[in-house]
Structures are given as C-alpha cells and as structure tokens.
Short mmCIF file of C-alpha atoms in Angstrom, two decimals:
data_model
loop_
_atom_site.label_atom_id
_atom_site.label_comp_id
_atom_site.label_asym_id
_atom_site.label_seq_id
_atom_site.Cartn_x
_atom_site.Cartn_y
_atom_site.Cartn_z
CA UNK O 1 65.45 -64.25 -130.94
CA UNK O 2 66.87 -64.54 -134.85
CA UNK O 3 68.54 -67.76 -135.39
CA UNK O 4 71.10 -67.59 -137.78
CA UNK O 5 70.84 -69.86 -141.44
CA UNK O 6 72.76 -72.99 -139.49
CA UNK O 7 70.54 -72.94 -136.09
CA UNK O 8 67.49 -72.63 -138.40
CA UNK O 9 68.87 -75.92 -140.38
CA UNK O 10 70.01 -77.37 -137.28
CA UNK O 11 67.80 -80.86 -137.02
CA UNK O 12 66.83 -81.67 -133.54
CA UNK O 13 69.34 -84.13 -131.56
CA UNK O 14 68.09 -87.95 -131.60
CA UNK O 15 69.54 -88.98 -128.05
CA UNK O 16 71.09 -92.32 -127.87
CA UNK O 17 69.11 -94.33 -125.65
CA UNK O 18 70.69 -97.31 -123.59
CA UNK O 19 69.36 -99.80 -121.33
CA UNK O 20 71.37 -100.40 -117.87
CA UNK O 21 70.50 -103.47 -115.57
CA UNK O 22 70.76 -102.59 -111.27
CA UNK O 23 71.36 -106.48 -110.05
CA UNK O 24 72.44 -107.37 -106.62
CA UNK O 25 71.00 -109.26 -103.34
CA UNK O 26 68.38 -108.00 -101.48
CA UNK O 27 68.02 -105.35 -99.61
CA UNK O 28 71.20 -103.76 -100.89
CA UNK O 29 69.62 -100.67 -102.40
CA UNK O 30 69.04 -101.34 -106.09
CA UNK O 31 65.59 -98.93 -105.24
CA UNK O 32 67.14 -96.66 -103.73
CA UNK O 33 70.01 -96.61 -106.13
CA UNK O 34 67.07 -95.74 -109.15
CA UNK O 35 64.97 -93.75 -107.51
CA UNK O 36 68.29 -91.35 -105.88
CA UNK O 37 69.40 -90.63 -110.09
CA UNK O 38 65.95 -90.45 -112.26
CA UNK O 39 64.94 -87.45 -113.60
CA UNK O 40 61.14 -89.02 -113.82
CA UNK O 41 59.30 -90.50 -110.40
CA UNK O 42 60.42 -94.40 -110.59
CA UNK O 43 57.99 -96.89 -111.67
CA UNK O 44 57.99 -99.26 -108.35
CA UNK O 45 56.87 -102.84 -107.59
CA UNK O 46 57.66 -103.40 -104.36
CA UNK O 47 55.44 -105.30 -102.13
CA UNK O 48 55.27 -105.86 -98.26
CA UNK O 49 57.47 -109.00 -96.97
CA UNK O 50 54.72 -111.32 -95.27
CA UNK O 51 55.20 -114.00 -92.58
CA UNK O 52 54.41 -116.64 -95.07
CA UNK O 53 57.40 -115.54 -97.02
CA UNK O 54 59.47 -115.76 -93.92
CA UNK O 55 60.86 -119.02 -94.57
CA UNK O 56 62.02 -117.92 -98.11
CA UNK O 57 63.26 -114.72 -97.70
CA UNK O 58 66.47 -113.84 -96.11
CA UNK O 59 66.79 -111.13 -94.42
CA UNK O 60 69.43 -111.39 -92.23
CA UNK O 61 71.66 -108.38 -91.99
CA UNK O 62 68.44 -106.03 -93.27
CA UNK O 63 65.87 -107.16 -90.11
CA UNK O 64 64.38 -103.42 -90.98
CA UNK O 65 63.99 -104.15 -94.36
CA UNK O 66 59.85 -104.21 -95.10
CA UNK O 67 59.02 -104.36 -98.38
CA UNK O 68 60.91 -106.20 -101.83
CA UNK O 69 60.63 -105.47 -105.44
CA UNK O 70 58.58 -108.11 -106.99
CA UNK O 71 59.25 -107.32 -110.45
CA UNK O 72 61.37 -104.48 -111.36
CA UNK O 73 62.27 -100.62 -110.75
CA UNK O 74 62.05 -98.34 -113.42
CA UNK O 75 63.63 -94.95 -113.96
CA UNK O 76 65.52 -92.66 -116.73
CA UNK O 77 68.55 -90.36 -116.39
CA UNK O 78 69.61 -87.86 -119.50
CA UNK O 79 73.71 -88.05 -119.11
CA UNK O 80 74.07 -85.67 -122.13
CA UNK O 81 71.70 -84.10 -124.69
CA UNK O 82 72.54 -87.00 -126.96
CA UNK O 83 72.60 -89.84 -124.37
CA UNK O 84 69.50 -91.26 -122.16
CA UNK O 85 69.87 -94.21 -119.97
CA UNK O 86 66.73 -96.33 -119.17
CA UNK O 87 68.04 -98.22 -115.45
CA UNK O 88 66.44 -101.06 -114.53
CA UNK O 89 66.16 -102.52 -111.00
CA UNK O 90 66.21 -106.33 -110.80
CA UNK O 91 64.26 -108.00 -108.35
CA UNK O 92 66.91 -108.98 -105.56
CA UNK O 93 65.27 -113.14 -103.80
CA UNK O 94 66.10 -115.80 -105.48
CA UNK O 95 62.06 -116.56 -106.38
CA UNK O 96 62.34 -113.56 -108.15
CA UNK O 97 64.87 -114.42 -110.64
CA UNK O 98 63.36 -116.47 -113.12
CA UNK O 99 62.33 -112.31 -114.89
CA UNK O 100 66.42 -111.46 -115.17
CA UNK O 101 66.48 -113.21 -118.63
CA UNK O 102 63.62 -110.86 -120.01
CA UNK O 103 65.10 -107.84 -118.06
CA UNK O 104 68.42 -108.57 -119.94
CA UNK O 105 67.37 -108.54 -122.76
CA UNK O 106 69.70 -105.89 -124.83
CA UNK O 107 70.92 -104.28 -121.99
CA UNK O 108 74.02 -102.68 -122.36
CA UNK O 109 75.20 -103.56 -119.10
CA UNK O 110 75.02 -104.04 -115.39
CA UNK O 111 75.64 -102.68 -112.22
CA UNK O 112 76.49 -105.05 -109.66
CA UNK O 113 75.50 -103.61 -106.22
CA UNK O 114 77.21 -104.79 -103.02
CA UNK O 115 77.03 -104.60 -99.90
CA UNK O 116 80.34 -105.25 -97.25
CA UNK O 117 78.58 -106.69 -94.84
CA UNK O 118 77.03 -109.46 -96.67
CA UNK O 119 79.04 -109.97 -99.66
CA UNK O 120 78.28 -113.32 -101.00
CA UNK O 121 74.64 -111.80 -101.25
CA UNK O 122 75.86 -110.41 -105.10
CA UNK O 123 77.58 -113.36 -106.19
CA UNK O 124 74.48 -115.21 -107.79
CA UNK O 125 74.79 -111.23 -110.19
CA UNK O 126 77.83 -111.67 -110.90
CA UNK O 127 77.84 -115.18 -112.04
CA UNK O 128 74.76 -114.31 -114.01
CA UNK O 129 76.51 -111.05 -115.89
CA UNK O 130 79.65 -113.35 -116.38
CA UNK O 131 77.89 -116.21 -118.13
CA UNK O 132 75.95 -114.06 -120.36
CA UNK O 133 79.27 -111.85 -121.28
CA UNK O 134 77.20 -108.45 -120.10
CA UNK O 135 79.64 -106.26 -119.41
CA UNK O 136 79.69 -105.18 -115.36
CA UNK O 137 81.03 -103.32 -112.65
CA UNK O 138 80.50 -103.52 -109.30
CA UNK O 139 79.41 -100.92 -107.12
CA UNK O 140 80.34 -100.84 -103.69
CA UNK O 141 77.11 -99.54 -101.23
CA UNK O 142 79.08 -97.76 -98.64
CA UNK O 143 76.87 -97.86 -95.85
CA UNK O 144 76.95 -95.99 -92.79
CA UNK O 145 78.42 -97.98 -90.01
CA UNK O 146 79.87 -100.73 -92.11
CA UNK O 147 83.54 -100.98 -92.33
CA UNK O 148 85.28 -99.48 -95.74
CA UNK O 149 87.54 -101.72 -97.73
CA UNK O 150 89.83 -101.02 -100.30
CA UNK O 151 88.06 -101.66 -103.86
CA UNK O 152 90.97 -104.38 -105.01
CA UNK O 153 90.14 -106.56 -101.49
CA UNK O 154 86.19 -106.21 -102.86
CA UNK O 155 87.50 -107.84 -106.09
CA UNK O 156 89.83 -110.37 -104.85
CA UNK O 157 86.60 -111.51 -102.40
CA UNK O 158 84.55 -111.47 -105.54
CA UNK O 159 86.93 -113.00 -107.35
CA UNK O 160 86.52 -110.71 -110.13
CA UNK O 161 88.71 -110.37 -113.37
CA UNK O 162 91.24 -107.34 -113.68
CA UNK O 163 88.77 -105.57 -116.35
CA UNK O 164 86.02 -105.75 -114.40
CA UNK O 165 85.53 -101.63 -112.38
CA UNK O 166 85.12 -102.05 -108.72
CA UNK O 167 83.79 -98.49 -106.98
CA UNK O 168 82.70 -97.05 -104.16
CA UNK O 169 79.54 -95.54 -104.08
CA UNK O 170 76.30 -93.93 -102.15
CA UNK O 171 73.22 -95.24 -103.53
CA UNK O 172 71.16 -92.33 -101.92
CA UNK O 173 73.74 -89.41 -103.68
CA UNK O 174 73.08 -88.50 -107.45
CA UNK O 175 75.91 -87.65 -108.58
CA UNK O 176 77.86 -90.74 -106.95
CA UNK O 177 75.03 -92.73 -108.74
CA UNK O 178 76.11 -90.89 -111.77
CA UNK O 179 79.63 -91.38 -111.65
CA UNK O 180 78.72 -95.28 -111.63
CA UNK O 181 76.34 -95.19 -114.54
CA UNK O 182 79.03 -93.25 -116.59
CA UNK O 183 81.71 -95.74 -115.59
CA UNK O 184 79.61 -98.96 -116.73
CA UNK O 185 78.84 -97.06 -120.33
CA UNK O 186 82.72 -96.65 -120.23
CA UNK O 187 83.26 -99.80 -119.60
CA UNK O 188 80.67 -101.53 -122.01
CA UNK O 189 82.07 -99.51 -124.63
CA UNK O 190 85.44 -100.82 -123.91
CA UNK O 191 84.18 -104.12 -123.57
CA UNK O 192 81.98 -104.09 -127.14
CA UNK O 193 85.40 -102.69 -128.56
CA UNK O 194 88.02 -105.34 -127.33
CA UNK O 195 85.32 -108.03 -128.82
CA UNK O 196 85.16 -106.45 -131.73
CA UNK O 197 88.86 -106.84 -132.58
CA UNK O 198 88.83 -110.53 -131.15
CA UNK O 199 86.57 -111.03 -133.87
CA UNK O 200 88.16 -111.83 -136.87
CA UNK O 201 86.64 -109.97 -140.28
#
C-alpha cells in the first residue's frame, strides 16, 4: 500500500492512559467486574477464605463466595485509540484496606460497586472516595434474583450528592462494564472542570 505525504508524516498516537479504582464490599463482583472488560488476562490475588478467617470475614448474603482478593485485581481496557484505562480492583474486608491509600494514588476515579441486597456493604467506599474528593459513581450490580430499584432510591439510601452518577449495571457484560467506565471518565472530567473554575487564578 502507498501512503500518501501526510500518512507517511503522520506520528504514531500516544494514548492517554488513566488509572480507574473498582471499590466496593465483598463479594460484590469488583473481579468479576475487571476480568468481564480487559482486553489482557487480569492479574489476580485472590486467595481461599479459611476457617480461621471465619470470625473476620463476613460473608453473609455471599455463603458461596470461596475465595477474596488479598491485594488487588489488575486489568486494561483501550476505550479509543488515544485513551487506555488501567482498572484496579480494591480488596473488598475491612483487613484489607489499609492498601486503598497506595491504590489511590493518582487515580482518576472510582467505581463504587453495589450490591441491593446488602447495601451498607459499599458505604465504607463511598465515605473513602468522598473524603479524598475522588470523583465516583456508583454502579449498581444487578443481580439475578435480587429485586431492581430505581437508581434515585439507590442514592437517597446512599445518601449520595445530586452530582454523583448512580447506574445500573452487569458486572459479567462488557459492554455494560464499558458504559460505566466511560461514565466515571465523564464524570471525573466534569468534576476536574467545576474545580477548576472554583479555583480562583
């Protein structure tokens, strides 16, 4: 194939690359959420749950729930030629959350993910996100079985402020995962905007 004189001059396309936090309580499907949207096989460290971490670790609500992340999940999603999002998975138990600072660390943002059925599960997140001032949304898990409410009765429940996206979402479907990641940069961009101009020069 000829390239004409601008293709030829063309430089290659630096992507913008952006680092997204998955926070929520466990067993709400942070891994899944990763592993369902990256385009590489997702670093995992989850470990079995043990009797002597019984006492610990709730799980109430996820009795079939074996295994926890220990220290992250890891994956990478190209959005557009120019933009690449790095996701990672915070670890979910409370013994775990000492790492979230480092994790943080210039993160553009967070997804919040929730689960219906045990709801105050994500609030520890969302305090976390809202004392920092990382930009947020929270993403609804819809699972099967568990009764569907209206995304305004998630936030009131959450007591979330008006800015702050609530969807609905299936952590195992790529492209709903996708529609979530491209709605947090949305929002963080808003967000890094609005503080801008609160800023004065």
């Amino acid at each position: 194939m000829i390239l004409g004189r601008s293709e030829r001059g063309k430089p290659p396309v630096e992507p913008v690359t952006l680092k997204i936090l998955v926070a929520g309580g466990f067993g709400v499907g942070k891994t899944t959420l990763v592993g369902a949207v990256s385009e590489i096989r997702p670093l995992r460290t989850e470990e079995l749950l043990t009797e002597a971490g019984r006492p610990v670790d709730d799980t109430s609500g996820v009795e079939g729930k074996h295994t926890t992340t220990v220290a992250m999940d890891f994956g990478r999603i190209t959005v557009r030629e120019d933009l690449v999002l790095y996701l990672f998975g915070t670890p979910g138990q409370e013994r775990f959350w000492f790492m979230w600072d480092e994790l943080s660390e210039g993160a553009l943002g967070a997804v919040v993910l929730a689960d219906t059925r045990r709801l105050a599960d994500c609030f520890a997140a969302v305090d976390y996100f809202e004392r920092r001032s990382i930009p947020f949304l929270v993403a609804v898990n819809c699972f099967e079985g568990a009764a569907r409410y209206p995304a305004e009765s998630v936030r009131q429940a959450l007591d979330l402020d008006e800015d702050v996206p609530v969807l609905l979402c299936d952590a195992r479907d790529r492209e709903s995962v996708k529609e979530v990641l491209i709605g947090l940069v949305r929002h963080a961009m808003a967000y890094a905007a609005d503080h801008r101009q609160a800023v004065p020069g």
